[in-house]
Coordinates of C-alpha atoms and ligand atoms in Angstrom, one line a residue:
X1 CA -28.8 4.9 -8.7
X2 CA -29.7 5.2 -12.4
X3 CA -28.2 2.6 -14.7
X4 CA -25.8 4.2 -17.2
X5 CA -26.0 2.4 -20.5
X6 CA -22.8 1.5 -22.2
X7 CA -22.3 3.8 -25.2
X8 CA -22.2 2.1 -28.6
X9 CA -18.9 3.7 -29.6
X10 CA -17.0 2.8 -26.4
X11 CA -13.6 1.7 -27.5
X12 CA -12.2 -1.7 -26.5
X13 CA -9.4 -1.5 -24.0
X14 CA -5.9 -2.7 -24.9
X15 CA -4.8 -5.3 -22.5
X16 CA -1.3 -6.7 -21.9
X17 CA -0.8 -10.4 -21.8
X18 CA -0.2 -10.6 -18.0
X19 CA -3.2 -8.4 -17.3
X20 CA -5.4 -10.7 -19.4
X21 CA -4.6 -13.7 -17.1
X22 CA -5.0 -11.7 -13.9
X23 CA -8.2 -10.0 -14.9
X24 CA -9.8 -13.3 -16.1
X25 CA -8.7 -15.2 -12.9
X26 CA -9.8 -12.6 -10.4
X27 CA -11.7 -9.6 -11.7
X28 CA -14.0 -10.5 -14.5
X29 CA -17.4 -11.7 -13.3
X30 CA -18.1 -15.5 -13.3
X31 CA -21.3 -17.5 -13.2
X32 CA -22.0 -20.1 -10.5
X33 CA -20.1 -22.7 -12.6
X34 CA -17.0 -20.4 -12.6
X35 CA -17.4 -19.5 -16.3
X36 CA -16.4 -15.9 -17.1
X37 CA -19.3 -14.0 -18.6
X38 CA -17.9 -10.5 -18.5
X39 CA -15.5 -9.0 -21.1
X40 CA -12.7 -6.7 -19.9
X41 CA -14.6 -3.8 -21.6
X42 CA -17.7 -4.7 -19.6
X43 CA -15.6 -4.9 -16.4
X44 CA -14.2 -1.4 -16.8
X45 CA -17.6 0.0 -17.8
X46 CA -19.2 -1.7 -14.8
X47 CA -16.8 0.1 -12.5
X48 CA -16.8 3.4 -14.3
X49 CA -20.6 3.6 -14.6
X50 CA -21.3 2.4 -11.0
X51 CA -18.9 5.0 -9.6
X52 CA -20.1 7.8 -11.8
X53 CA -23.7 7.1 -11.0
X54 CA -23.1 8.3 -7.5
X55 CA -22.7 11.8 -8.9
X56 CA -26.4 12.0 -9.5
X57 CA -27.3 12.4 -5.9
X58 CA -25.3 15.6 -5.5
X59 CA -27.5 18.5 -6.6
X60 CA -24.7 21.0 -6.9
X61 CA -22.5 18.7 -8.9
X62 CA -21.1 20.3 -12.0
X63 CA -20.6 17.1 -13.9
X64 CA -23.1 14.8 -15.7
X65 CA -22.9 11.1 -14.7
X66 CA -22.9 9.9 -18.3
X67 CA -20.0 12.1 -19.2
X68 CA -18.2 11.3 -16.0
X69 CA -18.6 7.5 -16.6
X70 CA -16.9 7.9 -19.9
X71 CA -14.1 10.0 -18.4
X72 CA -13.6 7.3 -15.7
X73 CA -13.6 4.6 -18.3
X74 CA -11.0 6.4 -20.3
X75 CA -8.9 7.1 -17.2
X76 CA -8.8 3.5 -16.2
X77 CA -8.5 1.9 -19.7
X78 CA -5.6 4.2 -20.5
X79 CA -4.1 2.8 -17.3
X80 CA -3.4 6.4 -16.1
X81 CA -5.3 5.6 -12.8
X82 CA -6.6 2.4 -11.3
X83 CA -8.7 2.0 -8.1
X84 CA -7.7 -0.7 -5.6
X85 CA -8.6 -4.3 -6.4
X86 CA -11.9 -4.6 -4.4
X87 CA -13.3 -1.6 -6.4
X88 CA -12.4 -3.4 -9.7
X89 CA -13.9 -6.6 -8.5
X90 CA -17.0 -5.5 -6.7
X91 CA -18.2 -2.1 -8.1
X92 CA -21.7 -2.5 -9.6
X93 CA -22.2 -6.0 -8.1
X94 CA -24.4 -7.2 -5.3
X95 CA -21.4 -7.5 -2.9
X96 CA -20.5 -3.9 -3.5
X97 CA -17.5 -3.7 -1.0
X98 CA -15.0 -1.5 -2.5
X99 CA -12.3 -0.7 0.0
X100 CA -8.9 -2.5 0.4
X101 CA -8.0 -1.4 3.9
X102 CA -9.6 -2.0 7.3
X103 CA -8.6 -1.8 10.9
X104 CA -10.6 -3.6 13.6
X105 CA -10.4 -3.2 17.3
X106 CA -9.6 -6.3 19.5
X107 CA -11.0 -5.9 22.9
X108 CA -9.7 -7.6 26.0
X109 CA -12.5 -10.1 26.4
X110 CA -13.5 -13.3 24.7
X111 CA -16.6 -11.8 23.1
X112 CA -14.6 -8.9 21.7
X113 CA -11.8 -11.1 20.4
X114 CA -14.2 -13.5 18.6
X115 CA -16.2 -10.5 17.3
X116 CA -13.0 -9.4 15.6
X117 CA -12.4 -12.8 14.1
X118 CA -15.9 -12.8 12.7
X119 CA -15.6 -9.3 11.4
X120 CA -12.3 -10.0 9.8
X121 CA -13.8 -13.0 8.1
X122 CA -16.6 -10.9 6.6
X123 CA -14.0 -8.3 5.3
X124 CA -11.8 -11.0 3.8
X125 CA -14.7 -12.5 2.0
X126 CA -15.2 -9.2 0.3
X127 CA -11.6 -8.8 -0.8
X128 CA -10.4 -6.3 1.9
X129 CA -7.4 -6.7 4.1
X130 CA -7.5 -6.2 7.9
X131 CA -5.1 -4.7 10.5
X132 CA -5.4 -5.2 14.2
X133 CA -3.5 -4.0 17.3
X134 CA -3.3 -6.8 19.9
X135 CA -2.0 -4.3 22.4
X136 CA -5.2 -4.2 24.5
X137 CA -5.1 -7.9 25.3
X138 CA -3.9 -8.7 28.8
X139 CA -0.6 -10.5 29.0
X140 CA -0.2 -14.3 29.0
X141 CA -0.7 -15.8 32.5
X142 CA -2.6 -12.7 33.8
X143 CA -5.6 -13.5 35.9
X144 CA -9.0 -13.7 34.3
X145 CA -11.5 -12.3 36.8
X146 CA -14.6 -14.1 35.7
X147 CA -13.2 -17.6 35.8
X148 CA -10.2 -17.3 38.1
X149 CA -8.1 -18.9 35.4
X150 CA -5.2 -17.4 33.5
X151 CA -5.2 -15.5 30.2
X152 CA -3.5 -17.1 27.2
X153 CA -2.2 -13.8 25.8
X154 CA -2.1 -12.0 22.4
X155 CA 0.0 -14.6 20.7
X156 CA -2.4 -17.5 21.2
X157 CA -5.2 -15.4 19.8
X158 CA -3.1 -14.3 16.8
X159 CA -3.0 -17.9 15.9
X160 CA -6.8 -18.1 15.8
X161 CA -7.0 -15.1 13.5
X162 CA -4.4 -16.7 11.3
X163 CA -6.2 -20.0 11.2
X164 CA -9.6 -18.3 10.4
X165 CA -8.0 -16.4 7.6
X166 CA -6.6 -19.6 6.1
X167 CA -10.1 -21.0 5.8
X168 CA -11.6 -18.1 4.0
X169 CA -10.9 -17.8 0.3
X170 CA -11.7 -14.2 -0.3
X171 CA -14.8 -14.1 -2.4
X172 CA -13.2 -16.8 -4.4
X173 CA -10.5 -14.3 -5.4
X174 CA -7.9 -13.6 -2.8
X175 CA -6.7 -15.1 0.3
X176 CA -6.8 -12.8 3.4
X177 CA -4.0 -10.5 4.4
X178 CA -3.6 -9.2 7.9
X179 CA -1.4 -6.8 9.9
X180 CA -0.8 -7.6 13.5
X181 CA 0.7 -4.9 15.8
X182 CA 1.8 -5.1 19.3
X183 CA 3.1 -2.1 21.3
X184 CA 6.8 -2.3 22.4
X185 CA 5.7 -1.9 26.0
X186 CA 3.3 -4.8 26.1
X187 CA 4.5 -7.5 28.5
X188 CA 4.4 -10.2 25.8
X189 CA 6.5 -8.2 23.3
X190 CA 9.5 -10.6 23.3
X191 CA 7.3 -13.5 22.3
X192 CA 5.7 -11.3 19.6
X193 CA 9.1 -10.3 18.1
X194 CA 10.0 -14.0 17.8
X195 CA 6.6 -15.1 16.6
X196 CA 7.6 -15.7 13.0
X197 CA 11.0 -17.2 13.5
X198 CA 9.8 -20.5 12.1
X199 CA 9.1 -20.3 8.4
X200 CA 5.4 -20.5 7.6
X201 CA 4.3 -19.6 11.1
X202 CA 1.5 -17.0 11.1
X203 CA 1.7 -17.0 7.3
X204 CA -1.4 -14.8 6.8
X205 CA 0.0 -12.0 8.9
X206 CA 2.6 -9.3 8.5
X207 CA 3.7 -8.3 12.0
X208 CA 4.9 -4.9 13.1
X209 CA 6.1 -3.7 16.5
X210 CA 4.6 -0.4 17.5
X211 CA 7.5 1.8 18.7
X212 CA 7.0 4.9 20.8
X213 CA 9.2 8.0 21.1
X214 CA 9.9 7.1 24.7
X215 CA 11.3 3.7 23.5
X216 CA 13.4 5.2 20.8
X217 CA 14.9 7.6 23.3
X218 CA 15.6 4.7 25.7
X219 CA 17.4 2.9 22.8
X220 CA 19.5 6.0 22.2
X221 CA 20.3 6.3 25.9
X222 CA 20.9 2.6 26.4
X223 CA 18.3 2.8 29.1
X224 CA 15.6 0.5 30.5
X225 CA 12.0 1.0 29.8
X226 CA 8.8 -0.2 31.5
X227 CA 6.4 -2.9 30.4
X228 CA 2.8 -1.9 31.1
X229 CA 0.0 -4.3 31.7
X230 CA -2.8 -3.1 29.3
X231 CA -5.6 -4.2 31.6
X232 CA -4.4 -2.4 34.7
X233 CA -2.1 0.3 33.3
X234 CA 0.6 -0.8 35.9
X235 CA 4.3 -1.2 35.2
X236 CA 4.9 -4.9 35.5
X237 CA 8.6 -5.2 34.5
X238 CA 11.4 -3.5 32.7
X239 CA 13.6 -4.4 29.7
X240 CA 16.7 -2.8 28.3
X241 CA 15.6 -0.9 25.2
X242 CA 18.8 -1.6 23.3
X243 CA 18.6 -5.3 24.0
X244 CA 15.1 -5.5 22.7
X245 CA 16.0 -3.4 19.6
X246 CA 18.9 -5.8 18.9
X247 CA 16.6 -8.8 19.0
X248 CA 14.1 -7.0 16.8
X249 CA 16.9 -6.4 14.3
X250 CA 18.1 -10.0 14.6
X251 CA 14.6 -11.4 13.8
X252 CA 14.1 -9.0 10.9
X253 CA 17.5 -10.1 9.6
X254 CA 16.5 -13.7 9.8
X255 CA 13.1 -13.5 8.2
X256 CA 12.1 -9.9 7.4
X257 CA 9.6 -10.0 10.2
X258 CA 8.7 -8.1 12.3
X259 CA 8.6 -4.6 10.7
X260 CA 8.3 -1.5 12.7
X261 CA 5.8 1.4 12.9
X262 CA 6.2 4.6 14.8
X263 CA 3.0 4.9 16.7
X264 CA 3.5 8.4 18.0
X265 CA 4.4 9.8 14.6
X266 CA 1.3 8.2 13.1
X267 CA -0.9 9.8 15.8
X268 CA 0.8 13.1 15.4
X269 CA -0.6 13.0 11.9
X270 CA -4.0 11.7 12.9
X271 CA -6.4 14.3 11.5
X272 CA -9.2 13.4 13.9
X273 CA -7.8 12.7 17.4
X274 CA -11.2 13.5 18.9
X275 CA -12.5 10.2 17.3
X276 CA -9.8 8.1 18.9
X277 CA -6.2 6.9 18.7
X278 CA -4.6 5.1 15.8
X279 CA -3.3 1.7 16.9
X280 CA -2.8 -0.1 13.7
X281 CA -2.4 0.0 9.9
X282 CA -3.7 -2.1 7.1
X283 CA -1.8 -5.3 6.0
X284 CA 0.9 -3.6 4.0
X285 CA 1.4 -0.7 6.4
X286 CA 0.6 2.2 4.1
X287 CA -2.7 3.1 5.7
X288 CA -3.0 3.9 9.4
X289 CA -6.7 3.8 10.5
X290 CA -8.8 4.3 13.5
X291 CA -10.6 1.2 14.9
X292 CA -13.6 0.3 12.5
X293 CA -12.3 2.7 9.8
X294 CA -11.8 1.7 6.2
X295 CA -10.1 3.4 3.3
X296 CA -10.2 3.0 -0.4
X297 CA -7.0 3.5 -2.4
X298 CA -6.2 4.4 -6.0
X299 CA -3.0 4.9 -7.9
X300 CA -1.8 7.1 -10.7
X301 CA 0.6 5.7 -13.2
X302 CA 3.4 8.2 -13.3
X303 CA 5.1 6.4 -16.1
X304 CA 2.4 7.8 -18.4
X305 CA 3.0 11.4 -17.2
X306 CA 6.3 11.7 -19.0
X307 CA 6.6 14.6 -21.4
X308 CA 9.3 14.3 -24.0
X309 CA 11.3 17.6 -24.5
X310 CA 12.2 18.9 -27.9
X311 CA 15.0 17.2 -29.7
X312 CA 14.9 14.6 -26.9
X313 CA 16.3 17.1 -24.5
X314 CA 14.7 18.8 -21.4
X315 CA 12.3 16.0 -20.8
X316 CA 9.9 16.6 -17.9
X317 CA 6.7 15.7 -16.3
X318 CA 3.4 16.7 -18.0
X319 CA 2.2 18.6 -14.9
X320 CA -1.1 19.8 -16.6
X321 CA -2.0 16.2 -17.4
X322 CA -1.0 15.0 -13.9
X323 CA -3.2 17.7 -12.4
X324 CA -6.2 16.6 -14.6
X325 CA -5.7 13.0 -13.6
X326 CA -5.4 13.9 -9.9
X327 CA -8.7 15.9 -9.9
X328 CA -10.6 13.2 -11.7
X329 CA -9.1 10.5 -9.5
X330 CA -10.1 12.3 -6.3
X331 CA -13.7 12.6 -7.5
X332 CA -13.6 8.9 -8.4
X333 CA -12.3 7.9 -4.9
X334 CA -14.8 10.1 -3.1
X335 CA -17.6 8.6 -5.1
X336 CA -16.3 5.1 -4.2
X337 CA -17.0 5.8 -0.5
X338 CA -20.7 6.4 -1.4
X339 CA -20.9 3.4 -3.7
X340 CA -19.3 1.0 -1.2
X341 CA -21.4 -1.3 0.9
X342 CA -19.4 -2.0 4.1
X343 CA -19.8 -5.3 5.9
X344 CA -20.5 -3.7 9.4
X345 CA -22.6 -0.8 10.6
X346 CA -19.7 0.5 12.7
X347 CA -17.5 0.7 9.7
X348 CA -20.2 2.5 7.6
X349 CA -20.5 5.0 10.4
X350 CA -16.7 5.6 10.8
X351 CA -16.1 5.9 7.1
X352 CA -19.0 8.3 6.9
X353 CA -17.4 10.6 9.4
X354 CA -13.9 10.9 8.0
X355 CA -14.3 10.0 4.3
X356 CA -10.6 9.1 4.0
X357 CA -9.3 8.3 0.6
X358 CA -5.7 7.3 -0.4
X359 CA -4.5 8.5 -3.8
X360 CA -1.0 7.4 -4.6
X361 CA 1.3 6.7 -7.4
X362 CA 2.8 3.7 -9.3
X363 CA 5.2 3.5 -12.3
X364 CA 7.7 5.7 -10.4
X365 CA 10.7 3.7 -11.6
X366 CA 9.3 3.8 -15.2
X367 CA 9.2 7.6 -15.0
X368 CA 12.7 7.8 -13.8
X369 CA 13.9 5.6 -16.6
X370 CA 12.3 7.9 -19.1
X371 CA 13.7 11.0 -17.4
X372 CA 17.1 9.2 -17.5
X373 CA 17.5 9.8 -13.7
X374 CA 19.1 7.0 -11.7
X375 CA 16.8 5.9 -8.8
X376 CA 19.9 6.0 -6.5
X377 CA 20.6 9.7 -6.9
X378 CA 19.8 12.9 -5.1
X379 CA 18.1 14.1 -8.3
X380 CA 15.6 11.3 -8.1
X381 CA 15.0 12.0 -4.4
X382 CA 14.4 15.7 -5.2
X383 CA 12.1 14.8 -8.0
X384 CA 10.1 12.4 -5.7
X385 CA 9.5 15.3 -3.3
X386 CA 8.5 17.6 -6.2
X387 CA 6.0 15.0 -7.6
X388 CA 4.4 14.0 -4.3
X389 CA 4.2 17.6 -3.1
X390 CA 2.2 18.3 -6.3
X391 CA 0.0 15.2 -5.8
X392 CA -0.7 16.2 -2.2
X393 CA -1.5 19.8 -3.0
X394 CA -3.7 19.0 -6.0
X395 CA -5.5 16.2 -4.3
X396 CA -6.3 18.6 -1.4
X397 CA -7.4 21.2 -3.8
X398 CA -9.7 18.7 -5.5
X399 CA -11.0 17.7 -2.1
X400 CA -11.8 21.3 -1.3
X401 CA -13.6 21.7 -4.6
X402 CA -15.7 18.6 -3.7
X403 CA -16.5 20.1 -0.3
X404 CA -18.1 23.1 -2.0
X405 CA -20.2 20.8 -4.1
X406 CA -21.1 18.1 -1.5
X407 CA -20.1 19.4 1.9
X408 CA -17.1 18.8 4.2
X409 CA -16.4 15.5 5.9
X410 CA -18.7 15.4 8.9
X411 CA -15.9 15.2 11.5
X412 CA -14.3 18.3 10.0
X413 CA -15.1 20.8 12.8
X414 CA -13.4 18.6 15.4
X415 CA -10.5 17.7 13.1
X416 CA -7.0 19.2 13.0
X417 CA -8.0 20.9 9.7
X418 CA -11.1 22.4 11.3
X419 CA -9.2 23.6 14.4
X420 CA -6.6 25.3 12.2
X421 CA -9.3 26.7 9.9
X422 CA -7.8 25.1 6.9
X423 CA -10.8 23.7 5.1
X424 CA -13.4 22.8 4.4
X425 CA -12.2 19.5 2.9
X426 CA -14.3 16.6 1.7
X427 CA -11.8 14.1 3.0
X428 CA -9.8 13.8 6.2
X429 CA -6.8 12.3 4.2
X430 CA -6.2 12.2 0.4
X431 CA -2.9 10.6 -0.1
X432 CA -1.4 7.1 0.5
X433 CA 1.2 5.1 -1.4
X434 CA 0.1 1.5 -1.9
X435 CA 2.2 -1.4 -3.0
X436 CA 0.0 -1.8 -6.2
X437 CA 0.9 -5.5 -6.3
X438 CA -1.8 -6.4 -8.8
X439 CA -2.7 -3.0 -10.1
X440 CA 0.8 -2.6 -11.6
X441 CA 0.4 -5.9 -13.4
X442 CA -2.9 -4.7 -14.9
X443 CA -1.4 -1.3 -15.9
X444 CA 1.9 -2.9 -17.0
X445 CA 4.0 -0.6 -15.0
X446 CA 6.6 -0.7 -12.2
X447 CA 4.9 -1.1 -8.8
X448 CA 4.3 1.8 -6.4
X449 CA 7.5 3.8 -5.7
X450 CA 9.7 0.7 -5.8
X451 CA 12.7 0.4 -8.1
X452 CA 12.4 -2.5 -10.6
X453 CA 13.1 -5.9 -9.2
X454 CA 14.7 -6.9 -12.5
X455 CA 15.0 -5.5 -16.0
X456 CA 13.9 -8.8 -17.4
X457 CA 12.6 -11.8 -15.5
X458 CA 10.3 -14.8 -15.6
X459 CA 7.2 -14.1 -13.6
X460 CA 5.2 -16.8 -11.9
X461 CA 1.6 -15.7 -12.1
X462 CA -0.6 -17.5 -9.7
X463 CA -0.4 -21.3 -10.0
X464 CA 1.9 -22.3 -12.7
X465 CA 1.7 -19.7 -15.5
X466 CA 5.1 -18.5 -16.4
X467 CA 5.6 -15.2 -18.2
X468 CA 8.8 -13.5 -19.4
X469 CA 8.7 -9.8 -18.8
X470 CA 11.1 -7.1 -19.9
X471 CA 10.7 -3.5 -18.9
X472 CA 9.5 -1.7 -22.1
X473 CA 11.5 1.5 -21.4
X474 CA 14.7 -0.5 -21.0
X475 CA 14.0 -2.4 -24.1
X476 CA 13.5 0.8 -26.0
X477 CA 16.7 2.2 -24.7
X478 CA 18.6 -0.9 -25.7
X479 CA 17.1 -0.6 -29.2
X480 CA 18.1 3.0 -29.6
X481 CA 21.6 2.2 -28.4
X482 CA 21.7 -0.6 -31.0
X483 CA 22.4 -3.0 -28.2
X484 CA 19.4 -5.2 -28.4
X485 CA 19.8 -8.9 -29.1
X486 CA 18.0 -12.1 -28.1
X487 CA 21.1 -13.5 -26.5
X488 CA 21.5 -10.4 -24.3
X489 CA 17.9 -10.6 -23.2
X490 CA 18.4 -14.2 -22.1
X491 CA 21.5 -13.2 -20.2
X492 CA 19.7 -10.4 -18.5
X493 CA 16.7 -12.6 -17.6
X494 CA 19.1 -14.8 -15.7
X495 CA 20.5 -12.1 -13.4
X496 CA 18.0 -9.3 -13.7
X497 CA 20.6 -6.5 -13.6
X498 CA 23.0 -5.0 -16.1
X499 CA 25.2 -3.5 -13.5
X500 CA 28.1 -5.8 -14.1
X501 CA 27.7 -6.0 -17.9
X502 CA 30.8 -4.0 -18.9
X503 CA 30.1 -4.5 -22.6
X504 CA 27.0 -2.3 -22.3
X505 CA 27.2 1.5 -22.5
X506 CA 28.0 3.2 -19.2
X507 CA 24.9 5.5 -19.3
X508 CA 22.6 2.6 -19.6
X509 CA 24.2 0.9 -16.6
X510 CA 23.9 4.1 -14.7
X511 CA 20.2 4.8 -15.3
X512 CA 18.6 1.3 -15.6
X513 CA 19.3 0.2 -12.0
X514 CA 17.3 -2.4 -10.2
X515 CA 16.5 -2.9 -6.5
X516 CA 19.5 -5.1 -5.9
X517 CA 21.8 -2.5 -7.4
X518 CA 20.6 0.2 -5.1
X519 CA 22.3 0.7 -1.7
X520 CA 19.8 0.5 1.2
X521 CA 20.2 4.2 2.0
X522 CA 18.6 5.2 -1.3
X523 CA 15.6 3.0 -0.7
X524 CA 15.1 4.8 2.6
X525 CA 15.8 8.3 1.2
X526 CA 13.2 7.6 -1.5
X527 CA 10.6 6.4 1.1
X528 CA 11.2 9.5 3.3
X529 CA 10.9 11.8 0.3
X530 CA 7.5 10.4 -0.6
X531 CA 6.4 10.3 3.0
X532 CA 7.1 14.0 3.5
X533 CA 4.1 14.8 1.3
X534 CA 1.9 11.8 2.0
X535 CA -1.0 12.2 4.5
X536 CA -1.1 8.5 5.3
X537 CA 2.0 6.3 4.8
X538 CA 4.2 4.8 2.1
X539 CA 4.4 1.1 1.2
X540 CA 8.1 0.4 0.6
X541 CA 10.4 -2.5 1.2
X542 CA 14.1 -1.9 1.7
X543 CA 15.6 -4.8 -0.3
X544 CA 18.9 -6.1 0.9
X545 CA 21.4 -8.6 -0.6
X546 CA 21.7 -11.9 1.3
X547 CA 25.1 -10.7 2.5
X548 CA 23.6 -7.8 4.5
X549 CA 24.5 -7.8 8.2
X550 CA 22.5 -7.2 11.3
X551 CA 24.3 -3.8 11.6
X552 CA 22.9 -2.9 8.2
X553 CA 19.4 -3.6 9.4
X554 CA 20.0 -1.7 12.7
X555 CA 21.2 1.2 10.6
X556 CA 18.1 1.1 8.4
X557 CA 15.6 0.9 11.3
X558 CA 17.4 3.8 13.0
X559 CA 17.6 6.0 9.9
X560 CA 13.9 5.3 9.1
X561 CA 13.3 6.9 12.5
X562 CA 15.6 9.8 11.8
X563 CA 14.3 10.5 8.3
X564 CA 10.7 10.8 9.5
X565 CA 9.3 7.6 8.0
X566 CA 6.2 6.1 9.6
X567 CA 7.6 2.6 9.6
X568 CA 9.8 0.4 7.6
X569 CA 10.0 -3.1 6.2
X570 CA 13.2 -4.8 5.2
X571 CA 13.7 -7.9 3.1
X572 CA 17.0 -9.7 2.9
X573 CA 17.3 -11.7 -0.3
X574 CA 16.7 -15.4 0.3
X575 CA 15.7 -15.0 4.0
X576 CA 12.2 -16.4 3.4
X577 CA 11.4 -19.5 1.5
X578 CA 7.7 -18.7 1.0
X579 CA 6.4 -15.9 -1.1
X580 CA 6.0 -12.5 0.6
X581 CA 2.5 -11.2 0.8
X582 CA 1.1 -8.6 -1.6
X583 CA 3.5 -9.1 -4.4
X584 CA 0.4 -9.8 -6.5
X585 CA 1.6 -13.1 -7.7
X586 CA 0.3 -15.7 -5.4
X587 CA -1.8 -14.2 -2.7
Ligands
LIG1 P1 -3.9 -4.1 -5.4 O1 -2.8 -3.9 -6.3 O2 -4.5 -5.5 -5.5 O3 -5.0 -3.1 -5.4 P2 -2.0 -3.5 -3.2 O4 -0.9 -4.5 -3.5 O5 -1.8 -2.1 -3.6 O6 -3.3 -4.1 -3.9 O7 -2.3 -3.6 -1.7 C1 -3.1 -2.6 -1.1 C2 -3.9 -3.1 0.1 O8 -4.8 -4.0 -0.3 C3 -3.0 -3.8 1.1 O9 -2.3 -3.0 2.0 C4 -4.1 -4.6 1.8 O10 -4.8 -3.7 2.7 C5 -5.0 -5.0 0.7 N1 -4.6 -6.3 0.1 C6 -3.6 -6.6 -0.7 N2 -3.5 -7.9 -0.9 C7 -4.5 -8.5 -0.3 C8 -5.0 -9.8 -0.1 N3 -4.4 -10.9 -0.7 N4 -6.0 -10.0 0.7 C9 -6.7 -8.9 1.3 N5 -6.3 -7.7 1.2 C10 -5.2 -7.4 0.4

């Protein structure tokens, strides 16, 4: 690819204080002594120019690489869009691995298992996270044909994956993150459900139980269901579905783990069933993938798509601007696929067939604050549907445009799009909503589609750097209500929320809600609203107060199913002493 020279008049990016620390620690290039030799401006130019340079190989492209590089640079440094962390870290470098999400198969033999351990290590080294289904592994104590011994089962191998992850500092930047999934009808499912009951156990894994429609029906009917030996396909026992669901809920109440994913639902939306069945997602659950598939993500900062109405009334979203950002971002993410060097040939091949990308949003809570819409309201849920419907439609339209310039994704003819004659499209999926743990720090916005954790708080950034952060939209609202004072800010930093501060104006307490002020049902309704128009899945945690009961969690798990979510994760305040993965401040 031709090198694109940095233009002399390229403006310096404006960087917030938290971003400065994060970028320097993890993203700016360092020499062998660990000394940073890249400025933030050079970082963003490295990424923008490397991704834009891919354009040159498409003869029918309508855009010039040099102009595109500048557009990408402006897009990122205005924090309207950011690609996932591996792209920021590795674009334009020798490593060149740009995707955050991978799923690897785990075969039912020693060679296959240790291949997966090795492949995961290679992916972690490059900054990616891995998901695995352990469902194909034969149950503990089943016979091993070649030795006449007995198998040790999925759980014993999970520990090996966990240990291996512990030892690999990802490219000197992040420690590995994994998802482990086991089907509900696997004979070792009870052991799996209890696997994280001791704090710190399997610390490099998020666990999710893969639920099926048949199982959910059995729960509803209080019926028994069969456990199936994966190696023989035979039913080897039965369990009562409701009892198992109860224990699942109990464990999630105790520690947040395991979460649940609805496997049949994920496969119903699998765009290329001819290429295989989806058994797992990436570590934070938002990206279901086929074995050996990878996906790169990127997020649009909705907080910057606010359009103030005249006289402060009729504020809206700047739809034209959002459309422009979506189209540019889809081109960016499609180019990332070409620019990326994957650690395994099988992955290069799979990614080449489907060309999945995951464009999502962050800064949702910031946008709602500006629109003066409480997160816990039907108006917000309706707005979520409207926004995501637009993102999905426009990202697909951008993908169609790219298909005319560069051709459809190779698996298109055998895909559900091809069969329904919908395309051609350049990408088998275009939308995913990521947690944006670190991206939201860089962009200085609220993360993903989550409500704010606190209006003002002390953030622990990596080791021991402490930073006080106040939401800028909240601060502005306090100022214009003449309510701002240093003493008040100290008070708010202690509790995070203003819900109980009667001395503050009612409308402020109504609009500026935080995750703890929001009843679980609104978390779920919001997740479902975004999921309705997302090809892949939505990363969302239903935050609960410490006083939440097991019945509350049962209700959430059940409603997640009824509302059409692809999975759900709950977190009860104070139920884990160690930091949750992917919050961006310690992983
Ligand atoms: P970021 O903001 O750093 O781009 P996200 O918090 O949005 O990342 O997470 C997106 C995905 O990136 C995760 O689901 C996972 O696949 C991967 N990921 C996140 N954190 C890590 C980590 N510490 N190690 C490896 N992969 C990670």
